[in-house]
Every structure is written in structure tokens, then in C-alpha cells.
mmCIF file of C-alpha atoms in Angstrom:
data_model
loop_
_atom_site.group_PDB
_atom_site.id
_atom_site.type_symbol
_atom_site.label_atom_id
_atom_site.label_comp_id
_atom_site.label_asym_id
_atom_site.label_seq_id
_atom_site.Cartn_x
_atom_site.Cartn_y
_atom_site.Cartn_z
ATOM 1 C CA UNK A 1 37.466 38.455 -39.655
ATOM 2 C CA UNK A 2 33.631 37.634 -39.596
ATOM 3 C CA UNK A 3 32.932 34.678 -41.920
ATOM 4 C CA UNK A 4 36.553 33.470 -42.398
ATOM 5 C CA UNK A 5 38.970 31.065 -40.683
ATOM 6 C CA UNK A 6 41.361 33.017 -38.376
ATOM 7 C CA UNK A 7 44.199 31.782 -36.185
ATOM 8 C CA UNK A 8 45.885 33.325 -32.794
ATOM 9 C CA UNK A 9 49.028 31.277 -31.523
ATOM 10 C CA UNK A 10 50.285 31.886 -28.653
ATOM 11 C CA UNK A 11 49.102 32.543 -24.649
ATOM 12 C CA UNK A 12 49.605 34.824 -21.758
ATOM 13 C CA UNK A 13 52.679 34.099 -20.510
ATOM 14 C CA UNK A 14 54.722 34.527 -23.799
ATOM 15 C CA UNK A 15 54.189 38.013 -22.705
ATOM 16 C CA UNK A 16 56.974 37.680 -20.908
ATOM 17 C CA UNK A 17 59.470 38.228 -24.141
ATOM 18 C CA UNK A 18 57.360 41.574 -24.416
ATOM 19 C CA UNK A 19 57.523 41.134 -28.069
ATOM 20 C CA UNK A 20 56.446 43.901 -29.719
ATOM 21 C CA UNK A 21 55.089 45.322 -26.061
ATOM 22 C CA UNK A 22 52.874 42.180 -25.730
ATOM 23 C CA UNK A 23 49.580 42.074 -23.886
ATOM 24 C CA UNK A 24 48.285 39.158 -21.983
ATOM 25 C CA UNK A 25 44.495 40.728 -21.904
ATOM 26 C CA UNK A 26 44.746 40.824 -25.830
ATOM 27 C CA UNK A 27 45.095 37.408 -25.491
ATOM 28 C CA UNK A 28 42.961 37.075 -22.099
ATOM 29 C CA UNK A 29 40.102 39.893 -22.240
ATOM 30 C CA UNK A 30 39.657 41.207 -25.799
ATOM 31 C CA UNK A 31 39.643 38.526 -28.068
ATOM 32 C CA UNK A 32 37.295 37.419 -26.238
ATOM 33 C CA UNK A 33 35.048 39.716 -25.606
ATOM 34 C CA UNK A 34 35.278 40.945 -29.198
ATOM 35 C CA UNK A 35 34.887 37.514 -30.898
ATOM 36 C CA UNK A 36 32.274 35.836 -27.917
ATOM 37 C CA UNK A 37 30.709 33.041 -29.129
ATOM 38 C CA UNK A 38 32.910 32.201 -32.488
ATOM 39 C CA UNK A 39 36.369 30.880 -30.509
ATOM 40 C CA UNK A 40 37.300 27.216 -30.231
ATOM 41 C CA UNK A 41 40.047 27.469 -27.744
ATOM 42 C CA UNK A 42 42.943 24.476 -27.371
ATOM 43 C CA UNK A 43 45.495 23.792 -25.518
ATOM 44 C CA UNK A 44 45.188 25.561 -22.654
ATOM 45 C CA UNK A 45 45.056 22.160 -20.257
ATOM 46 C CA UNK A 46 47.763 20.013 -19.815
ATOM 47 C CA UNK A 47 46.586 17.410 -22.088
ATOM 48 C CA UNK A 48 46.287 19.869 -24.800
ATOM 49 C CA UNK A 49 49.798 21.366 -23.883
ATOM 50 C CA UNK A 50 52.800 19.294 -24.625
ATOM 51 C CA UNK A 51 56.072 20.863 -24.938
ATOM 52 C CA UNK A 52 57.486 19.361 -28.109
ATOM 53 C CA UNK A 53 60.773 20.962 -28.393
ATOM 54 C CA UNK A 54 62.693 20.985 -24.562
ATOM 55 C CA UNK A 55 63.734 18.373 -22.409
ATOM 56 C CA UNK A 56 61.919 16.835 -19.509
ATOM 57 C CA UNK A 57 64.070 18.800 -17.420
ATOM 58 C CA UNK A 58 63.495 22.356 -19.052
ATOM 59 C CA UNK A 59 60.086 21.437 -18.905
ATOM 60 C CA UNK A 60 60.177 20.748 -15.210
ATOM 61 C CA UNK A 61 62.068 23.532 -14.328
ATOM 62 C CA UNK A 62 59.783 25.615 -16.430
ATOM 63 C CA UNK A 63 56.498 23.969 -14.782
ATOM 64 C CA UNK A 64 57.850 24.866 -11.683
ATOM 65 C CA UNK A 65 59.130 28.690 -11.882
ATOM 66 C CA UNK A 66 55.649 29.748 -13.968
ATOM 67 C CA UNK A 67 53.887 27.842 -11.257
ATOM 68 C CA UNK A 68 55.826 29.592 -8.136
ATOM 69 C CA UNK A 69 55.921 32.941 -9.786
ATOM 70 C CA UNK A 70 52.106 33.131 -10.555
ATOM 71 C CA UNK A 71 51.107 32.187 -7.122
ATOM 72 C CA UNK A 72 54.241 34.962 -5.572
ATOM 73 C CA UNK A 73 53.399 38.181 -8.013
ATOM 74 C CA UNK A 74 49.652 36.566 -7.969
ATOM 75 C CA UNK A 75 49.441 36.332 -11.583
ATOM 76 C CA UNK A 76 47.275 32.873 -11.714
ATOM 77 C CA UNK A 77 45.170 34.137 -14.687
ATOM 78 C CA UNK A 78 47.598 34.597 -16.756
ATOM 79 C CA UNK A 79 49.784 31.807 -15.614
ATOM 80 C CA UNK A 80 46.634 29.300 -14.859
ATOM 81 C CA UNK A 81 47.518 26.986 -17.802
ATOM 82 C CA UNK A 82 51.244 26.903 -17.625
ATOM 83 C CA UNK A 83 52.187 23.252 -16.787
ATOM 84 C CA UNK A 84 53.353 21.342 -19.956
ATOM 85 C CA UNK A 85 53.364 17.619 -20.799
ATOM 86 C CA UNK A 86 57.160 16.458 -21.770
ATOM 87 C CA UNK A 87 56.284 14.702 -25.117
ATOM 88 C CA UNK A 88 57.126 10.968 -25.584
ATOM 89 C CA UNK A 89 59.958 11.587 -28.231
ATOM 90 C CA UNK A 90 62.127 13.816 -25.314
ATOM 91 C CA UNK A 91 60.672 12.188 -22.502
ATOM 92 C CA UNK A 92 64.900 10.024 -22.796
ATOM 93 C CA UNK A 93 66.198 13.113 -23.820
ATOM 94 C CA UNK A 94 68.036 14.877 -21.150
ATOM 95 C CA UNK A 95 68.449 18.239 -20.344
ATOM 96 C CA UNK A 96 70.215 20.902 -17.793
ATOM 97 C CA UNK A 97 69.090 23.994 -16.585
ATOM 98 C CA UNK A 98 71.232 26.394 -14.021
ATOM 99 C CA UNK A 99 69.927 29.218 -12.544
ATOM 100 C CA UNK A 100 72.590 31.296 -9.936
ATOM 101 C CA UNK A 101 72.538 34.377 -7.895
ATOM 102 C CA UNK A 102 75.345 37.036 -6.921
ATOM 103 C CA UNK A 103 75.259 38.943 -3.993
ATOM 104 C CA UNK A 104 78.281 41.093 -5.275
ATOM 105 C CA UNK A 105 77.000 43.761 -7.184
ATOM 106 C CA UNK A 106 79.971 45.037 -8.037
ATOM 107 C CA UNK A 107 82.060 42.022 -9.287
ATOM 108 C CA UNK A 108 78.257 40.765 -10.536
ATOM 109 C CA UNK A 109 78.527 40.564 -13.574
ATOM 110 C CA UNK A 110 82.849 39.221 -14.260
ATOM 111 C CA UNK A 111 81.546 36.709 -11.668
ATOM 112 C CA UNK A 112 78.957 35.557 -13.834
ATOM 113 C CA UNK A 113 80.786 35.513 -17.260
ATOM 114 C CA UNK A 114 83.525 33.872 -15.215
ATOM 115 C CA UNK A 115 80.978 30.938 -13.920
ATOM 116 C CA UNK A 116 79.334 30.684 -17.438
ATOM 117 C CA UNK A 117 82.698 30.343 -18.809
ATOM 118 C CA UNK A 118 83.660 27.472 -16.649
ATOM 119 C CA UNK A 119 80.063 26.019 -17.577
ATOM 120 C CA UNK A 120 80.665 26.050 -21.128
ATOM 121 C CA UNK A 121 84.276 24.556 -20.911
ATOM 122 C CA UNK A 122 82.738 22.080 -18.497
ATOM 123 C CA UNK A 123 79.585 21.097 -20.705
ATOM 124 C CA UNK A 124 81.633 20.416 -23.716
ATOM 125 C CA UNK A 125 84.397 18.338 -21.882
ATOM 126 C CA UNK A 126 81.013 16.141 -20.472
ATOM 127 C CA UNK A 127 80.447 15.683 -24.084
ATOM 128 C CA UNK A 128 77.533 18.416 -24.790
ATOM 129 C CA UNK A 129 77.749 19.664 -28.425
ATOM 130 C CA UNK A 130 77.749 23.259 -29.222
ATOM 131 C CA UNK A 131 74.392 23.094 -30.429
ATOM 132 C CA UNK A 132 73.358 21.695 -27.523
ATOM 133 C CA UNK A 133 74.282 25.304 -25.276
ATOM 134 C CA UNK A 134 72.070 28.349 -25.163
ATOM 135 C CA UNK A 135 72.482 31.283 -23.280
ATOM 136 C CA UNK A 136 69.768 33.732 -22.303
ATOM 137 C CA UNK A 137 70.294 37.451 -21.947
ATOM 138 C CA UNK A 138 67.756 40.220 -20.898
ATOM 139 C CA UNK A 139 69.173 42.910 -23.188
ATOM 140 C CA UNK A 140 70.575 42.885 -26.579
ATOM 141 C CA UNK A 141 73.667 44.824 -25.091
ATOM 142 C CA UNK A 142 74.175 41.847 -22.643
ATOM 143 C CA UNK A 143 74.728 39.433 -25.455
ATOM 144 C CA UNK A 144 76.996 41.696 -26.762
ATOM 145 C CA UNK A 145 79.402 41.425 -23.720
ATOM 146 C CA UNK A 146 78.741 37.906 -23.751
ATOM 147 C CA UNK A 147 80.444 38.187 -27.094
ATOM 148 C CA UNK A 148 82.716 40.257 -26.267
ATOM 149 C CA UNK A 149 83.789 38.150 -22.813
ATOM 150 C CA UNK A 150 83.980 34.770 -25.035
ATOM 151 C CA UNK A 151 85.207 36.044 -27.635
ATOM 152 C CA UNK A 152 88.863 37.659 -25.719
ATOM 153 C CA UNK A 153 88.587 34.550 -24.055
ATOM 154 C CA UNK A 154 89.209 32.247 -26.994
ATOM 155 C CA UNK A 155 91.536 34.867 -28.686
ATOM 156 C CA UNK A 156 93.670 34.121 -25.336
ATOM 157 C CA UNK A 157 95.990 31.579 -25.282
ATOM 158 C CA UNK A 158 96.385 31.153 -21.769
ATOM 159 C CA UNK A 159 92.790 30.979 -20.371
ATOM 160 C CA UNK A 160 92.236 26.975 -22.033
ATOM 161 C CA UNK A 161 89.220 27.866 -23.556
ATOM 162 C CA UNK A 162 87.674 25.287 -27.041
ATOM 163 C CA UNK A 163 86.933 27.013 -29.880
ATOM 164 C CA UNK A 164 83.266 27.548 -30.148
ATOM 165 C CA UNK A 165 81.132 29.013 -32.768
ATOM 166 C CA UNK A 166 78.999 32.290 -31.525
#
């Protein structure tokens, strides 16, 4: 690494995905402390960090969850230079995010397929696209039963549901 260009993308809270078991001190404490002196650091201020890719709404909700959860868990050095700018070419473009809670533990998780279910059917009837849908699971094998649960439920002919590509 000494005498040549080298490039780290990335910060502390895409730790979060725990891609290959990510670090945030890699990122926070070593790289710095083993290359003091020879880093240029950017984008870690707000205007050095636009989000060029989400909606001003994503990027709201996501300005405010980082922001609440690193002052709750007290997290604010990893989390100090989450707020995003919403970049001029999706500052018109719209977007929706829905975050819900069920008490039930039992019925938990049919109650949630259920309510996504009704979201998606709901979304596309407003006129969303397909492409314009994403659903986030913790665990590989809760995607699968998202599958699975969308899946049956197109296959039925009685539960209305559109045809969607998975």
C-alpha cells in the first residue's frame, strides 16, 4: 500500500448488512491509525454525502432512524455522519417507506405476509411498477417464505392477487 493509490468505499454504518462480519473500527480505528497521516477522507459531512439513488422520502426516513438509533443504543461515532443530502435529480421523485409492528407473536409472521400482501396488491393498483417494490428480509430463509407466501398466493385463483415477477 505505501507509495500507491488505494481506495476504501464505504463507512460505519454499512456495518449494519454485516457483510462478510463487517467492522466499523476497521473503518473507524485502524485505518487510521495504520495509515496516519496519508488519508484524504470525503464524504463524511452532509455536503459531501448525497444519496444518489433513493427518494427524498427513503432518505428522510433513513436520516431519521440512523439519527434516533445512534443517540438510543449511543452509537454517535459510528453513526455521526449519517444524514444524507436527497440529490437534485430525485429531489421530484417520490418515494414510500412502511415500517409496522405485531404484538402477536404467534400469528406474527401470517399477519405480516398478509399486510405485505395487501401492500403489494395496493401499490400496483396506485400505479407503482414492479420495479418500483422491494422487500427487505433479515434472513435468507425469510425471503424464502416470502417466496413461498407470494408465490401460493398467485398460484390461487381465489385470493385476487396480479401476477408479479419474483
Amino acid at each position: 500500500s505505501n507509495n500507491y493509490d488505494n481506495l476504501i468505499i464505504g463507512d460505519e454504518k454499512q456495518c449494519i448488512y454485516r457483510f462478510r462480519n463487517s467492522d466499523p473500527s476497521l473503518l473507524r480505528e485502524q485505518v487510521s491509525r495504520e495509515f496516519e497521516g496519508n488519508i484524504i477522507e470525503r464524504g463524511d459531512n452532509i455536503t459531501e454525502n448525497t444519496n444518489w439513488r433513493s427518494s427524498a422520502e427513503v432518505i428522510k426516513f433513513n436520516n431519521t432512524l440512523f439519527s434516533a438509533l445512534a443517540s438510543i443504543l449511543e452509537v454517535n461515532d459510528v453513526y455521526s455522519n449519517v444524514t444524507q443530502q436527497v440529490s437534485a435529480k430525485h429531489s421530484s421523485h417520490h418515494g414510500y417507506v412502511k415500517v409496522e409492528f405485531f404484538d402477536d407473536k404467534e400469528q406474527r409472521e401470517l399477519l405480516a405476509l398478509d399486510k405485505m400482501a395487501c401492500d403489494i396488491k395496493r401499490q400496483l393498483n396506485s400505479g407503482y411498477k414492479q420495479s418500483d417494490i422491494a422487500i427487505l428480509a433479515r434472513w435468507n430463509k425469510d425471503g424464502h417464505k416470502i417466496i413461498e407466501f407470494l408465490m401460493k398466493l398467485m398460484a390461487n385463483p381465489d385470493a385476487d392477487f396480479p401476477k408479479i415477477n419474483i
